[in-house]
XYZ file of C-alpha atoms in Angstrom:
213
model
C 0.000 0.000 0.000
C 1.681 3.270 -1.072
C 2.270 5.789 1.713
C 1.134 9.376 1.037
C 2.891 12.404 2.480
C 0.946 14.177 5.222
C 0.222 17.254 3.064
C -0.848 15.156 0.062
C -3.100 13.061 2.293
C -4.797 16.116 3.822
C -5.298 17.774 0.440
C -6.783 14.581 -1.040
C -9.275 14.155 1.813
C -10.225 17.855 1.696
C -10.753 17.906 -2.076
C -12.874 14.769 -1.986
C -15.049 15.975 0.910
C -15.490 19.534 -0.436
C -17.407 18.226 -3.460
C -20.399 17.409 -1.254
C -23.049 20.160 -1.062
C -23.172 21.813 2.370
C -26.745 20.634 2.950
C -25.714 17.050 2.234
C -22.725 17.350 4.578
C -25.060 18.495 7.365
C -27.365 15.510 6.758
C -24.423 13.113 6.713
C -23.045 14.471 9.996
C -26.498 14.291 11.592
C -26.775 10.612 10.607
C -23.243 9.953 11.860
C -24.036 11.425 15.293
C -27.265 9.403 15.384
C -25.216 6.260 14.660
C -22.875 7.035 17.571
C -25.887 7.534 19.844
C -27.296 4.186 18.693
C -23.993 2.524 19.654
C -24.125 4.110 23.109
C -27.583 2.617 23.606
C -26.336 -0.712 22.183
C -28.734 -0.583 19.255
C -26.105 -2.064 16.956
C -28.408 -2.929 14.008
C -29.542 0.713 13.846
C -25.941 1.937 14.179
C -24.864 -0.316 11.305
C -27.745 0.885 9.140
C -26.957 4.561 9.775
C -23.202 4.165 9.234
C -23.789 2.375 5.929
C -26.042 5.251 4.845
C -23.330 7.748 5.774
C -20.699 5.893 3.739
C -23.075 5.519 0.802
C -23.438 9.306 0.698
C -19.836 10.081 1.623
C -17.350 7.195 1.100
C -14.535 9.458 2.359
C -16.033 9.889 5.833
C -13.169 8.188 7.701
C -14.676 8.487 11.180
C -17.827 6.693 10.011
C -15.616 4.079 8.367
C -13.723 3.641 11.643
C -16.935 3.269 13.672
C -18.383 0.743 11.218
C -15.155 -1.286 11.175
C -15.141 -1.315 15.009
C -18.762 -2.420 14.985
C -18.012 -5.350 12.676
C -14.974 -6.262 14.781
C -17.135 -6.418 17.919
C -19.575 -8.630 16.010
C -16.626 -10.961 15.160
C -17.038 -10.160 11.459
C -13.316 -9.658 11.040
C -13.215 -9.892 7.247
C -15.807 -7.119 6.893
C -14.008 -4.995 9.487
C -10.712 -5.416 7.620
C -12.254 -4.490 4.250
C -13.962 -1.367 5.609
C -10.820 -0.185 7.432
C -8.386 -0.963 4.593
C -10.498 1.046 2.158
C -10.116 3.998 4.520
C -6.353 3.462 4.760
C -6.125 3.867 0.987
C -7.385 7.425 1.558
C -5.368 8.132 4.734
C -2.609 5.608 5.364
C -1.811 7.172 8.757
C -5.311 7.174 10.270
C -4.717 5.951 13.831
C -8.155 4.440 14.441
C -8.242 2.530 11.165
C -4.705 1.225 11.717
C -5.708 0.089 15.208
C -8.691 -1.897 13.875
C -6.645 -3.489 11.097
C -4.015 -4.433 13.689
C -6.714 -6.101 15.806
C -7.999 -8.019 12.776
C -4.501 -9.251 11.930
C -4.164 -10.447 15.525
C -7.254 -12.649 15.056
C -5.421 -14.225 12.095
C -2.220 -14.588 14.144
C -0.444 -12.493 11.519
C 1.927 -10.909 14.001
C 4.081 -9.053 11.442
C 1.221 -7.046 9.943
C -0.433 -6.649 13.349
C 2.731 -5.047 14.737
C 3.028 -2.696 11.758
C -0.522 -1.337 12.060
C -0.529 -1.192 15.857
C 2.752 0.691 15.651
C 1.062 3.399 13.570
C -1.905 3.463 15.950
C 0.425 3.855 18.947
C 1.538 7.250 17.631
C -1.815 8.681 18.687
C -2.503 9.488 22.340
C -5.989 8.008 21.850
C -4.580 4.521 21.185
C -1.117 4.696 22.753
C -1.872 2.671 25.890
C -4.018 0.021 24.152
C -1.757 -0.381 21.113
C 1.437 -0.693 23.170
C -0.259 -3.228 25.460
C -1.115 -5.332 22.411
C 2.389 -4.932 20.982
C 3.706 -6.218 24.298
C 1.268 -9.134 24.119
C 2.450 -10.069 20.609
C 6.112 -10.022 21.685
C 5.158 -12.133 24.707
C 3.556 -14.687 22.367
C 6.728 -14.614 20.259
C 8.713 -15.223 23.483
C 10.632 -11.979 23.059
C 10.322 -11.050 26.726
C 12.638 -8.046 26.606
C 10.588 -6.339 23.869
C 7.347 -7.424 25.543
C 8.369 -5.655 28.760
C 9.517 -2.608 26.778
C 6.087 -2.074 25.159
C 4.226 -2.969 28.347
C 6.110 -0.283 30.284
C 5.342 2.273 27.549
C 1.643 1.400 27.864
C 1.805 1.872 31.637
C 3.588 5.191 31.230
C 0.479 6.549 29.515
C -2.037 4.704 31.712
C -0.685 3.457 35.027
C -4.035 1.776 35.823
C -4.085 -0.353 32.659
C -4.934 -3.743 34.186
C -4.089 -5.708 31.020
C -0.642 -4.123 30.869
C -0.117 -4.672 34.609
C -1.088 -8.337 34.224
C 1.469 -8.708 31.418
C 4.077 -6.983 33.569
C 3.424 -9.378 36.467
C 3.651 -12.377 34.128
C 6.917 -11.146 32.598
C 8.454 -10.610 36.064
C 7.383 -14.123 36.990
C 8.928 -15.574 33.803
C 12.171 -13.746 34.574
C 12.166 -15.147 38.132
C 11.546 -11.762 39.746
C 8.967 -13.002 42.233
C 8.920 -9.933 44.460
C 8.295 -7.586 41.513
C 5.553 -9.887 40.246
C 3.920 -9.954 43.692
C 4.070 -6.145 44.012
C 2.465 -5.746 40.579
C -0.349 -8.124 41.549
C -0.932 -6.082 44.713
C -1.168 -2.974 42.525
C -3.811 -4.689 40.356
C -5.863 -5.629 43.425
C -5.693 -2.050 44.717
C -6.975 -0.701 41.372
C -9.784 -3.281 41.303
C -10.856 -2.238 44.813
C -11.045 1.421 43.745
C -13.055 0.501 40.627
C -15.523 -1.539 42.711
C -16.046 1.404 45.088
C -16.636 3.787 42.168
C -19.166 1.400 40.604
C -20.957 1.031 43.938
C -21.147 4.844 44.296
C -22.590 5.195 40.787
C -25.142 2.456 41.533
C -26.329 4.143 44.735
C -26.509 7.573 43.076
C -28.854 6.178 40.412
C -31.267 4.711 42.977
C -33.925 6.870 44.625
C -34.174 5.912 48.291
C -37.350 6.688 50.288
C -36.990 9.473 52.845
């Protein structure tokens, strides 16, 4: 897949999108926001329907393409997710969200080389840095490259110190390396975070309930 320069990529996306009449753009964005609302309420069939309508009207709407690819990934329709995301990457090869989804799809195929490439691009964005680096650490752990696995896991924790998946990987890597005390301390950290999360969830639950006076 040829890589476009940042300026060329931006100009291409702008020129393609500007051809839409302003009224049509407004309708497309309204449908896109409705699709995101449908996802929040877990009405996934409606979300899929709306996102497909958006892409039918505006095939260059990369955020809609990202949301639809994520939706198909959650539905375990990995081939569809890959096709939707890869079409978007032909427009913007550096789109972090689309690269992240493609990386996830390659992981389902156990294609670690391509998964690492796409997750590496996704990790450049602060939105995906913690998740992508955690997954890169997981891939290196599977490949038994423990040094690289720990490297990416620590990067993930640098950007989210409460990342339980990354902490679990860190504990496992310390255990593999025979560092029992470090592994134990990491497990204690995980338990402390879980306790805080449980208290927060309990507070939210009680706030949503109306108690009689």
